[in-house]
mmCIF file of C-alpha atoms in Angstrom:
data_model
loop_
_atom_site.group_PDB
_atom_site.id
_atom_site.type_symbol
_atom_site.label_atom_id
_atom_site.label_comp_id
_atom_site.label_asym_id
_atom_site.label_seq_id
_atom_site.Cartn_x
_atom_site.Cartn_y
_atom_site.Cartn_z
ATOM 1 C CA UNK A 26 -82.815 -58.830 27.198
ATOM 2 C CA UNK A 27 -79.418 -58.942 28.458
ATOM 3 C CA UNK A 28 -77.136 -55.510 28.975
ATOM 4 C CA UNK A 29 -73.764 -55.679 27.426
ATOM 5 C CA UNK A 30 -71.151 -56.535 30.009
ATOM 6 C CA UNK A 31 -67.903 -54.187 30.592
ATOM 7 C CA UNK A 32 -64.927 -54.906 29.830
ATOM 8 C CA UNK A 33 -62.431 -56.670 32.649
ATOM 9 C CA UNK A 34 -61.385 -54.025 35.063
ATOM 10 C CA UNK A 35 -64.321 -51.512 34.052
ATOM 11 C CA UNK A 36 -66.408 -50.959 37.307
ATOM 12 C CA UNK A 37 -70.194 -51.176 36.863
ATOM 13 C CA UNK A 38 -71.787 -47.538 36.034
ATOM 14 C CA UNK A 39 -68.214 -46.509 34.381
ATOM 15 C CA UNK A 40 -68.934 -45.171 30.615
ATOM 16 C CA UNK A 41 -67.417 -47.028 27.509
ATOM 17 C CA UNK A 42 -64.855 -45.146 25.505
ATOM 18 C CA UNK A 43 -64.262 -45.704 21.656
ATOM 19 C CA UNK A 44 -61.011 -45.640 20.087
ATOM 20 C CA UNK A 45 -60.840 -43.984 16.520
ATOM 21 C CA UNK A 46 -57.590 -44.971 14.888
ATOM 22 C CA UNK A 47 -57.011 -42.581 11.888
ATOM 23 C CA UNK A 48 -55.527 -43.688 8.583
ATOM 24 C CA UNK A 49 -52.541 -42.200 7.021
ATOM 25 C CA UNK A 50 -52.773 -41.075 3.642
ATOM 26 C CA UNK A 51 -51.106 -42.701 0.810
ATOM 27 C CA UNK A 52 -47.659 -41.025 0.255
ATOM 28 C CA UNK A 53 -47.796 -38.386 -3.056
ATOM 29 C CA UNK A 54 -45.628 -39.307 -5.657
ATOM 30 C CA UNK A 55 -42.616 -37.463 -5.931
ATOM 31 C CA UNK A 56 -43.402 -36.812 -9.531
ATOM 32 C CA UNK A 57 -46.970 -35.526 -8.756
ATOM 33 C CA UNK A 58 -45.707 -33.129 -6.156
ATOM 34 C CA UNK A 59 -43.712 -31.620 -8.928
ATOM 35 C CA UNK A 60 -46.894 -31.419 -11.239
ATOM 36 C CA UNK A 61 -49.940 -32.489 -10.664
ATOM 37 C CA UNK A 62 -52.292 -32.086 -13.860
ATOM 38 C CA UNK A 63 -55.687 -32.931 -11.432
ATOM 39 C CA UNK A 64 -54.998 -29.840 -9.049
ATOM 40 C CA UNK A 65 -52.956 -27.586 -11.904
ATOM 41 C CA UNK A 66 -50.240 -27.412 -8.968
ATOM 42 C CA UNK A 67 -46.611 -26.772 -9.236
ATOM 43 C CA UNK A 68 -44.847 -27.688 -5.943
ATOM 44 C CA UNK A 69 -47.536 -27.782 -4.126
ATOM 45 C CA UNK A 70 -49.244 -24.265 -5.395
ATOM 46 C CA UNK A 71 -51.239 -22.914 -7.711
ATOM 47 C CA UNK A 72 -49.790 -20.728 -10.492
ATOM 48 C CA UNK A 73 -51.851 -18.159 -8.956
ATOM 49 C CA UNK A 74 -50.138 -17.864 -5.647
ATOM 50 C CA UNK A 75 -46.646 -18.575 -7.488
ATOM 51 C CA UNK A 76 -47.739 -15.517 -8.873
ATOM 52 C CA UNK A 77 -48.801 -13.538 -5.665
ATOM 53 C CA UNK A 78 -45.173 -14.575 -3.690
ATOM 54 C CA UNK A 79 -43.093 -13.942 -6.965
ATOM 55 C CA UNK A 80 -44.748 -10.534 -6.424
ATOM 56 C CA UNK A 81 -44.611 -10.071 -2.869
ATOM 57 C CA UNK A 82 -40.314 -10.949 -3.398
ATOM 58 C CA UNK A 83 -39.912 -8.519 -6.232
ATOM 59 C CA UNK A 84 -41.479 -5.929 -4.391
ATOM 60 C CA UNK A 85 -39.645 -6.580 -1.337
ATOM 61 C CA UNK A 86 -36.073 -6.727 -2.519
ATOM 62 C CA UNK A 87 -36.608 -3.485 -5.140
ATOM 63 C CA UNK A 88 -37.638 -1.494 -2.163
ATOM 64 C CA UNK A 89 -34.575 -2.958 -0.232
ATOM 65 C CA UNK A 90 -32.119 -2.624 -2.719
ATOM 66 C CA UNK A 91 -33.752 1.322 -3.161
ATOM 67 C CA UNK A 92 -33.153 1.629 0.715
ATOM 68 C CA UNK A 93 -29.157 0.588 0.101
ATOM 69 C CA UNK A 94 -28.456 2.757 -3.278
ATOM 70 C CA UNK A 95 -29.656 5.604 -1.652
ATOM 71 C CA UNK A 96 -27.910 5.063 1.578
ATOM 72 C CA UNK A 97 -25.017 4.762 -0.542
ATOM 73 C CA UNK A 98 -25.416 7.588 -2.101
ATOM 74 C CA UNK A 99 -25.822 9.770 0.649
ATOM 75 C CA UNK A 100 -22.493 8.438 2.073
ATOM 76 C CA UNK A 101 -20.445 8.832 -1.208
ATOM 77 C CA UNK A 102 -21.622 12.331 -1.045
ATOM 78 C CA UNK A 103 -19.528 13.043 1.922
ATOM 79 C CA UNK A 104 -16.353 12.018 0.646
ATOM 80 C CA UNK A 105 -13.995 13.271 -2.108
ATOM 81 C CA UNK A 106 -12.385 10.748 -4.614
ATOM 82 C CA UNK A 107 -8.865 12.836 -4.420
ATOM 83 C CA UNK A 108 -9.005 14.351 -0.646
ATOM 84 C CA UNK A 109 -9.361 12.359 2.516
ATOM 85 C CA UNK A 110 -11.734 12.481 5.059
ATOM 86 C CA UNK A 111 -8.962 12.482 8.010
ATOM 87 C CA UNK A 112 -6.155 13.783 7.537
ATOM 88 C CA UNK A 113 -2.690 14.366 9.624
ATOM 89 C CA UNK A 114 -3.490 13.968 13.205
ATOM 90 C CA UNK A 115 -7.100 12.409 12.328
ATOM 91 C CA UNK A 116 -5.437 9.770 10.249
ATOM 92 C CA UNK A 117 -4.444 6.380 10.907
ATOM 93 C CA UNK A 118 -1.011 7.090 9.444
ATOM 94 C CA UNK A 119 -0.340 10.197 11.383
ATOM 95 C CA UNK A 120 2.188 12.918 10.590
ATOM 96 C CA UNK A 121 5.033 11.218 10.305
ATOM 97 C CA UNK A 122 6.238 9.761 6.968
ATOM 98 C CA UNK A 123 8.268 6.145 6.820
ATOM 99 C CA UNK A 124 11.139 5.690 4.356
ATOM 100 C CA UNK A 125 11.282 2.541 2.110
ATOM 101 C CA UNK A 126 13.744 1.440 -0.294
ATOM 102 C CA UNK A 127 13.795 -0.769 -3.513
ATOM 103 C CA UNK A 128 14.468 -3.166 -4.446
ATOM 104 C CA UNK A 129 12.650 -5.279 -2.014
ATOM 105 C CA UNK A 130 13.498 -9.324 -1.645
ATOM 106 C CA UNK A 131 11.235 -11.576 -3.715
ATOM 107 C CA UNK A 132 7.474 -11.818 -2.570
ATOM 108 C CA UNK A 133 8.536 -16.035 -1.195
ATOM 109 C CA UNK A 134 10.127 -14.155 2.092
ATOM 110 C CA UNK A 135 8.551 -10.577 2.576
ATOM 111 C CA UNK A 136 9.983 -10.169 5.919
ATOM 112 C CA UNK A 137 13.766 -10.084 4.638
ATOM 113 C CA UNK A 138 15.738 -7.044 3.942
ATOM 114 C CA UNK A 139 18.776 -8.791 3.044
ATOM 115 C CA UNK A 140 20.180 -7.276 -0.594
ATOM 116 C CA UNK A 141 22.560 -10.506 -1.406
ATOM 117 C CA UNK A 142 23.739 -10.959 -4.685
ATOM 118 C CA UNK A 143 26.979 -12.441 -6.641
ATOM 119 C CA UNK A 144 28.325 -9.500 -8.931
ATOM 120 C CA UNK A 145 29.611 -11.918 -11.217
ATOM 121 C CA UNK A 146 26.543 -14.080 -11.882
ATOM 122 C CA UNK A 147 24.120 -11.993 -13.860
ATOM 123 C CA UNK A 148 21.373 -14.364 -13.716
ATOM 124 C CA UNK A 149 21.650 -13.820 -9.817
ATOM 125 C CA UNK A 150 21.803 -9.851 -9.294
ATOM 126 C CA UNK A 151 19.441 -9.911 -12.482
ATOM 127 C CA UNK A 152 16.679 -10.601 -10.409
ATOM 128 C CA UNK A 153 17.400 -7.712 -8.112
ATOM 129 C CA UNK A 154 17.872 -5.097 -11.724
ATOM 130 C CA UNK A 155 14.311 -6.864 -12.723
ATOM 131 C CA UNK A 156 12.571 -5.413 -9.594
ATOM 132 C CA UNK A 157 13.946 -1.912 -9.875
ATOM 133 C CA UNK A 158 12.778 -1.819 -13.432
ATOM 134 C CA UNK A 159 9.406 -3.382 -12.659
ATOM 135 C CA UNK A 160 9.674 0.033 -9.530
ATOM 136 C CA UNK A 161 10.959 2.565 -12.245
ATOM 137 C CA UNK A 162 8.516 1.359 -15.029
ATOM 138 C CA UNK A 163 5.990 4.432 -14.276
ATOM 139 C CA UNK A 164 9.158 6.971 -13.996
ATOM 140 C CA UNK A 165 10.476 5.854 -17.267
ATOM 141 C CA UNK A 166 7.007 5.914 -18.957
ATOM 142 C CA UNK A 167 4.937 9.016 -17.359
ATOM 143 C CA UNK A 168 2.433 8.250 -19.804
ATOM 144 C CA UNK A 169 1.124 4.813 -18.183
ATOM 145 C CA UNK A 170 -0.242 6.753 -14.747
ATOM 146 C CA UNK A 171 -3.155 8.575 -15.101
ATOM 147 C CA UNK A 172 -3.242 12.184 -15.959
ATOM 148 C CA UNK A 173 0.142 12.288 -16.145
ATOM 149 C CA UNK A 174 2.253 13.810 -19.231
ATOM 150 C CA UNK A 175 -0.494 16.520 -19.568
ATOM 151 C CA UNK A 176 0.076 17.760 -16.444
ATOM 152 C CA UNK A 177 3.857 17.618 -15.856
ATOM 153 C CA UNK A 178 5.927 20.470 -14.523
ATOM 154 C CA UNK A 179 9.590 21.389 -14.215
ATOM 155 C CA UNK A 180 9.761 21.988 -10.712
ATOM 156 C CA UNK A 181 13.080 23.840 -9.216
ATOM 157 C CA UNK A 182 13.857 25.644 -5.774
ATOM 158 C CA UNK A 183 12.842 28.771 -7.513
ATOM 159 C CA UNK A 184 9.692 27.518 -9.695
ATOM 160 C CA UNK A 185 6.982 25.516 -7.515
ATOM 161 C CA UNK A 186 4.317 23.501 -9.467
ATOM 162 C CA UNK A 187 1.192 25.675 -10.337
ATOM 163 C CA UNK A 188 -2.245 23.923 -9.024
ATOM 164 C CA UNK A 189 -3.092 21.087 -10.391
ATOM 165 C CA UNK A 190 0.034 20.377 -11.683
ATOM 166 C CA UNK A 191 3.373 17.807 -10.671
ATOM 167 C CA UNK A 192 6.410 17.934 -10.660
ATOM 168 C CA UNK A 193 8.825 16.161 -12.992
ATOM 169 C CA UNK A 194 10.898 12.600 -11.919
ATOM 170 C CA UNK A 195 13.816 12.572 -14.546
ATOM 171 C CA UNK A 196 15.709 9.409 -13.788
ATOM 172 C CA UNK A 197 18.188 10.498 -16.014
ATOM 173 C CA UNK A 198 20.093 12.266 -13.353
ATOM 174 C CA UNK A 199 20.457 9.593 -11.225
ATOM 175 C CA UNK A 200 24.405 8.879 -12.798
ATOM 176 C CA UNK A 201 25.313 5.142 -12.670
ATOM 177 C CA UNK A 202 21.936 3.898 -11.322
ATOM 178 C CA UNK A 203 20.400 3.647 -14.772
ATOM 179 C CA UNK A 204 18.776 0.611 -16.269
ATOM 180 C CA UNK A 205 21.226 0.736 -19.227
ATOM 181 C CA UNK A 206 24.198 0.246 -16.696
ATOM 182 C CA UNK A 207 22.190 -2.349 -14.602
ATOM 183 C CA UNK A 208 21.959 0.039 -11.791
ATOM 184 C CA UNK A 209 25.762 -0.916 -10.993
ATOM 185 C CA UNK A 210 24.963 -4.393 -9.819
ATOM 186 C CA UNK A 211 27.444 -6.091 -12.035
ATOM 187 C CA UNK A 212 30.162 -3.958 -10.784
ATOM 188 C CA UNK A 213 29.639 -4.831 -7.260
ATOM 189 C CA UNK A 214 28.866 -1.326 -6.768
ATOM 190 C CA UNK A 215 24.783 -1.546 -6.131
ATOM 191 C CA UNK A 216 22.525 1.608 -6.043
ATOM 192 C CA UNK A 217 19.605 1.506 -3.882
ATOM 193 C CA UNK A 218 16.497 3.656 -4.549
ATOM 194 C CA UNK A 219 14.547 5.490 -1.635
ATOM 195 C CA UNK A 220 11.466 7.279 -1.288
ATOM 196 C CA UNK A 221 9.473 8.513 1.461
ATOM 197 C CA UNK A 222 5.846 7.558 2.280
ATOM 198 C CA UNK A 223 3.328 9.684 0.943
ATOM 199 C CA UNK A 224 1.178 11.872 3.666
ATOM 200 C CA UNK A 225 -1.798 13.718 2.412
ATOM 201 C CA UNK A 226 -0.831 17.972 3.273
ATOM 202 C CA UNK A 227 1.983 16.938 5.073
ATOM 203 C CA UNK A 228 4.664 19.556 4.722
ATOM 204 C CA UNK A 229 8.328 19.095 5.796
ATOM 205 C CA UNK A 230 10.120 21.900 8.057
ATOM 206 C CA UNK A 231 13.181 21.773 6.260
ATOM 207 C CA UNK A 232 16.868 21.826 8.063
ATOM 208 C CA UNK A 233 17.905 24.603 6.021
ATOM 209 C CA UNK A 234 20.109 26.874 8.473
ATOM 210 C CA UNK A 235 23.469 25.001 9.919
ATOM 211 C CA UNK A 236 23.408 26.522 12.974
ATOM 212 C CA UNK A 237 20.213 24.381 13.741
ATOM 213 C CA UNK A 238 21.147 21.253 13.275
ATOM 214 C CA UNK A 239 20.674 18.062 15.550
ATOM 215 C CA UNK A 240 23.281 16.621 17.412
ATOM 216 C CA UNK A 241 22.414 12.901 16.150
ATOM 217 C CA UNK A 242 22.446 13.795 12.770
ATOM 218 C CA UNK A 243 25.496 12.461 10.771
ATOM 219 C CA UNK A 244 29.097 14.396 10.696
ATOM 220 C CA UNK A 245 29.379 14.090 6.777
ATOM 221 C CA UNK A 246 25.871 15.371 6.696
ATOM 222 C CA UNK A 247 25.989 18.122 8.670
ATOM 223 C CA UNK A 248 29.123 19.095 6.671
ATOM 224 C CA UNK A 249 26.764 18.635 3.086
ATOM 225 C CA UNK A 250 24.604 21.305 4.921
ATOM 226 C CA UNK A 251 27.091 23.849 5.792
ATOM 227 C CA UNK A 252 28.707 23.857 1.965
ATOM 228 C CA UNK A 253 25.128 23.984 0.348
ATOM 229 C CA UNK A 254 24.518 27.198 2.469
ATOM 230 C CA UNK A 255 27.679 28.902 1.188
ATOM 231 C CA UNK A 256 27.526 27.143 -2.479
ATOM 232 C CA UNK A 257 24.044 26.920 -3.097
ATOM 233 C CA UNK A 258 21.462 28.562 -0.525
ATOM 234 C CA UNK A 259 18.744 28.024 -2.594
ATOM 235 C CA UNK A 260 18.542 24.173 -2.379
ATOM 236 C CA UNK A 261 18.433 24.518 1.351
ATOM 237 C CA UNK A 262 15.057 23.594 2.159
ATOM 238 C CA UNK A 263 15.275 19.380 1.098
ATOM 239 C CA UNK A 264 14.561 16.408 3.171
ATOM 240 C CA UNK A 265 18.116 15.666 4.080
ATOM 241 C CA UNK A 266 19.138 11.611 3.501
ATOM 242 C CA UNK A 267 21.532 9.610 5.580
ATOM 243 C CA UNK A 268 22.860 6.125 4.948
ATOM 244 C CA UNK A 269 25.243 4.671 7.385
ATOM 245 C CA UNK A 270 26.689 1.530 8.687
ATOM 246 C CA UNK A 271 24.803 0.557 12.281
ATOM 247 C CA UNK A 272 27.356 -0.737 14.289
ATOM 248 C CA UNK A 273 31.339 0.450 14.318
ATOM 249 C CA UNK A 274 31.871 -2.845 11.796
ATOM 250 C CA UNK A 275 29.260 -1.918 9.531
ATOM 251 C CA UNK A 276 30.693 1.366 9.172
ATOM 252 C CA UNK A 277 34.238 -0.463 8.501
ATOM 253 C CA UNK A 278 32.684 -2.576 5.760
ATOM 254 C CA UNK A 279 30.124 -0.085 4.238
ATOM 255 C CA UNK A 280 32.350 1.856 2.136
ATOM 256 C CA UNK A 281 31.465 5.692 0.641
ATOM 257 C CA UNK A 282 28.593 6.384 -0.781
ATOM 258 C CA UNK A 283 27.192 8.958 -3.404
ATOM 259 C CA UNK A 284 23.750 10.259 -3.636
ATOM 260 C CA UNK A 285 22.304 10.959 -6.874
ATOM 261 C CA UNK A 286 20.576 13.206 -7.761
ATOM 262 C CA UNK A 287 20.938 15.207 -4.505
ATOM 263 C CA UNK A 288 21.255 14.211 -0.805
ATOM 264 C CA UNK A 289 17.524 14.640 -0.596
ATOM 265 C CA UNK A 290 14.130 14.813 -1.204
ATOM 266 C CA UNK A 291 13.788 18.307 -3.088
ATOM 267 C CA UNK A 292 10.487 20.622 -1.330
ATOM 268 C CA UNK A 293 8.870 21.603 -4.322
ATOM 269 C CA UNK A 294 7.320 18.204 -4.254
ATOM 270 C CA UNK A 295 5.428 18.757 -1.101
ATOM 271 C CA UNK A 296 2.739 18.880 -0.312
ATOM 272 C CA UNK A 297 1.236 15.680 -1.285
ATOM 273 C CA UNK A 298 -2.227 16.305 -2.662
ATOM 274 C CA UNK A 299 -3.181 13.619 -4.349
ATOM 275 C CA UNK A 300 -3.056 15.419 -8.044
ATOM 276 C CA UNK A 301 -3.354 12.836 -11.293
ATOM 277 C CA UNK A 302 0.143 11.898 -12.247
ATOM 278 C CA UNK A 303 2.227 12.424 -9.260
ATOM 279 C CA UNK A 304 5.250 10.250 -8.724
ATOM 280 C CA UNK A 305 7.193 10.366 -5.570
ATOM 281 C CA UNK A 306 10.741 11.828 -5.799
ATOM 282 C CA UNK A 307 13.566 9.610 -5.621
ATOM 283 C CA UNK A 308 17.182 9.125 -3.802
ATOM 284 C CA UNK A 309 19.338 7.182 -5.798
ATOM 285 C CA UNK A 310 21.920 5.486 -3.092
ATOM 286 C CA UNK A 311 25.383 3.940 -4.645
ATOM 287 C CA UNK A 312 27.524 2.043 -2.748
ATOM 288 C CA UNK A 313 30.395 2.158 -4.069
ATOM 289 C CA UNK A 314 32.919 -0.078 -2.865
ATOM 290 C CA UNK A 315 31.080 -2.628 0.149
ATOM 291 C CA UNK A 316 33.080 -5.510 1.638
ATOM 292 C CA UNK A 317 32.345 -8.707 0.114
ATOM 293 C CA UNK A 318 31.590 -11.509 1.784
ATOM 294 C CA UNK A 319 30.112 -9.969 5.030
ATOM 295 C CA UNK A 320 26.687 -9.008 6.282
ATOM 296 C CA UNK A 321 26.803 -4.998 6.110
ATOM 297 C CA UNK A 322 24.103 -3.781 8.543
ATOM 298 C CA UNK A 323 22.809 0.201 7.030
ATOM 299 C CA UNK A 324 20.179 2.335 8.609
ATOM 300 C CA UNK A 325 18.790 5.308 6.154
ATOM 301 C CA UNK A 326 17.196 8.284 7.620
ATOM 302 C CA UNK A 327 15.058 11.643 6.361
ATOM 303 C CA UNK A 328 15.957 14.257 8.121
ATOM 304 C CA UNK A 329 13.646 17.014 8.858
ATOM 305 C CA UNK A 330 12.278 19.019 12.152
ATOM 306 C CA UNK A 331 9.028 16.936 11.679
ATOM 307 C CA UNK A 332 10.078 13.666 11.389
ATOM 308 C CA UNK A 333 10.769 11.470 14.307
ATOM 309 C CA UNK A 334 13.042 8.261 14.190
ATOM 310 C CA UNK A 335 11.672 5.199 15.426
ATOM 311 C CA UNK A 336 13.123 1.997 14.027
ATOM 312 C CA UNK A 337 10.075 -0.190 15.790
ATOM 313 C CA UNK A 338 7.635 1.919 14.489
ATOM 314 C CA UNK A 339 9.418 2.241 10.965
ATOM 315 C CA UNK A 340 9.206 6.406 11.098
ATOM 316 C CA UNK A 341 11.506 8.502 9.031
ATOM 317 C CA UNK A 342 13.789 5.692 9.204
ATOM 318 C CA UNK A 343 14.652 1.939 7.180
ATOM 319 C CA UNK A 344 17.271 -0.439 7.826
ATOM 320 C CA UNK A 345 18.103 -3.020 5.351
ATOM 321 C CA UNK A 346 21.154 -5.853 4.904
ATOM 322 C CA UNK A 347 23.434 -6.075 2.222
ATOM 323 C CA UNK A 348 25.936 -8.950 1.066
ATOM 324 C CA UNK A 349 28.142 -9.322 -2.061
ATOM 325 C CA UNK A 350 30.024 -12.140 -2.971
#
């Protein structure tokens, strides 16, 4: 009997080697893998270890979302809804309050601080009046912030707000920069409303002896001082207010200027503390008579022994444009 032969190229004594080649399985139907009846399989699984992993997940995220609430929790419990965590130094804003002024220019060029208007064209300065009424809407109706109306006091020199309580905003003293005479816009005579920033327990250290005085601060101001010391001593301890032409043209085209209701931001406001219903007090600024037709450069300041003037850095200081045709 003969003996198989090798293959060509096997040498004699060398072992044979099979080669299995597997088949691949038919391809499930889409529609099967879905549901297959046979099995009782959905996707693959049984409803059985649906059931285990739908378990497992449930668990899982409950205990996670457990783990967050009561971090959260903990962490709300350190702070207070009315009283900051940092405050003065500790604070991103610091100590030092910035002054703004309204109205602002429209939101399509928020880096503007140019007040131009035509005094005869009311639907032009009518969108300046629109803003300051949009501004004064909260002073006009204390009702609409929070808390306030229950809690309003009228504050003077003599009579400080007891705790808890704020002091009254009455716009009504603020002469010809009412909403019923357009704020003076149509008389080419516009009033411009400022307000410093609010600091939480900041506390101004009034200017309220002439004799201390800094050199910078404005001649007309300084002279204010002196006859509210003789006249009326008790009004002495305000955030002075400043407004004044920049350069020696400005001050040619500016014109005077009233303040209403006072040159200044009144102390029985301050501190800030966050109380339901407080509205920031208000300087009503009127220029009266401003050259038309040129670019008048003005510079407001709030005077006090703690506040610094920085112009970059927008502290107790705000510069705006303004142009009447």
């Amino acid at each position: 009997m003969s003996k198989p032969r090798s293959p060509a190229g096997m040498g004699a004594g060398e072992p044979e080697h099979e080669v299995f080649v597997r088949e691949r399985p038919p391809p499930i139907p889409f529609r099967r893998f879905l549901y297959n009846s046979n099995e009782g399989t959905v996707l693959g699984r049984t409803a059985l270890s649906w059931a285990k992993i739908g378990t497992f997940y449930i668990v899982f995220y409950s205990v996670l979302a457990a783990l967050v609430a009561l971090c959260m929790w903990v962490f709300f419990q350190t702070l207070d809804p009315r009283i900051p965590k940092w405050q003065m130094d500790q604070s991103l804003i610091g100590t030092n309050p910035g002054l703004g002024f309204r109205p602002l220019p429209s939101e399509d060029n928020v880096e503007s601080t140019l007040i131009y208007y035509k005094g005869t064209d009311e639907k032009n300065y009518k969108l300046w009046t629109d803003a300051l009424d949009d501004f004064l809407q909260d002073y006009r109706t204390p009702g609409q912030v929070s808390g306030r109306g229950q809690n309003i006091y009228n504050c003077n020199y003599k009579q400080e707000p007891p705790h808890g309580m704020v002091c009254d905003v009455d716009i009504k003293q603020y002469g010809p920069c009412t909403l019923e005479n357009h704020y003076n816009y149509h008389k080419s005579a516009p009033c411009i409303f400022l307000k410093l920033n609010k600091i939480y327990g900041w506390r101004p250290e009034f200017y309220n002896v002439s004799t201390d005085l800094p050199g910078n601060m404005p001649d007309d101001l300084k002279q204010y001082i002196k006859d509210k010391e003789t006249n009326q001593k008790d009004e002495m301890n305000t955030v002075w207010i400043s407004c004044e032409g920049e350069n020696a043209a400005d001050v040619e085209h500016i014109g005077p200027i009233k303040y209403y209701p006072r040159r200044g931001f009144p102390g029985y406001y301050y501190p800030y503390e966050n109380s339901e219903g407080y509205l920031s007090p208000l300087v009503a600024v009127n220029f009266e008579r401003p050259v038309h037709g040129v670019v008048i450069n003005i510079e407001c300041k709030a005077w006090a022994h703690n506040i610094k003037h920085d112009r970059h850095e927008r502290m107790g200081t705000v510069h705006f444009e303004l142009m009447l045709d």
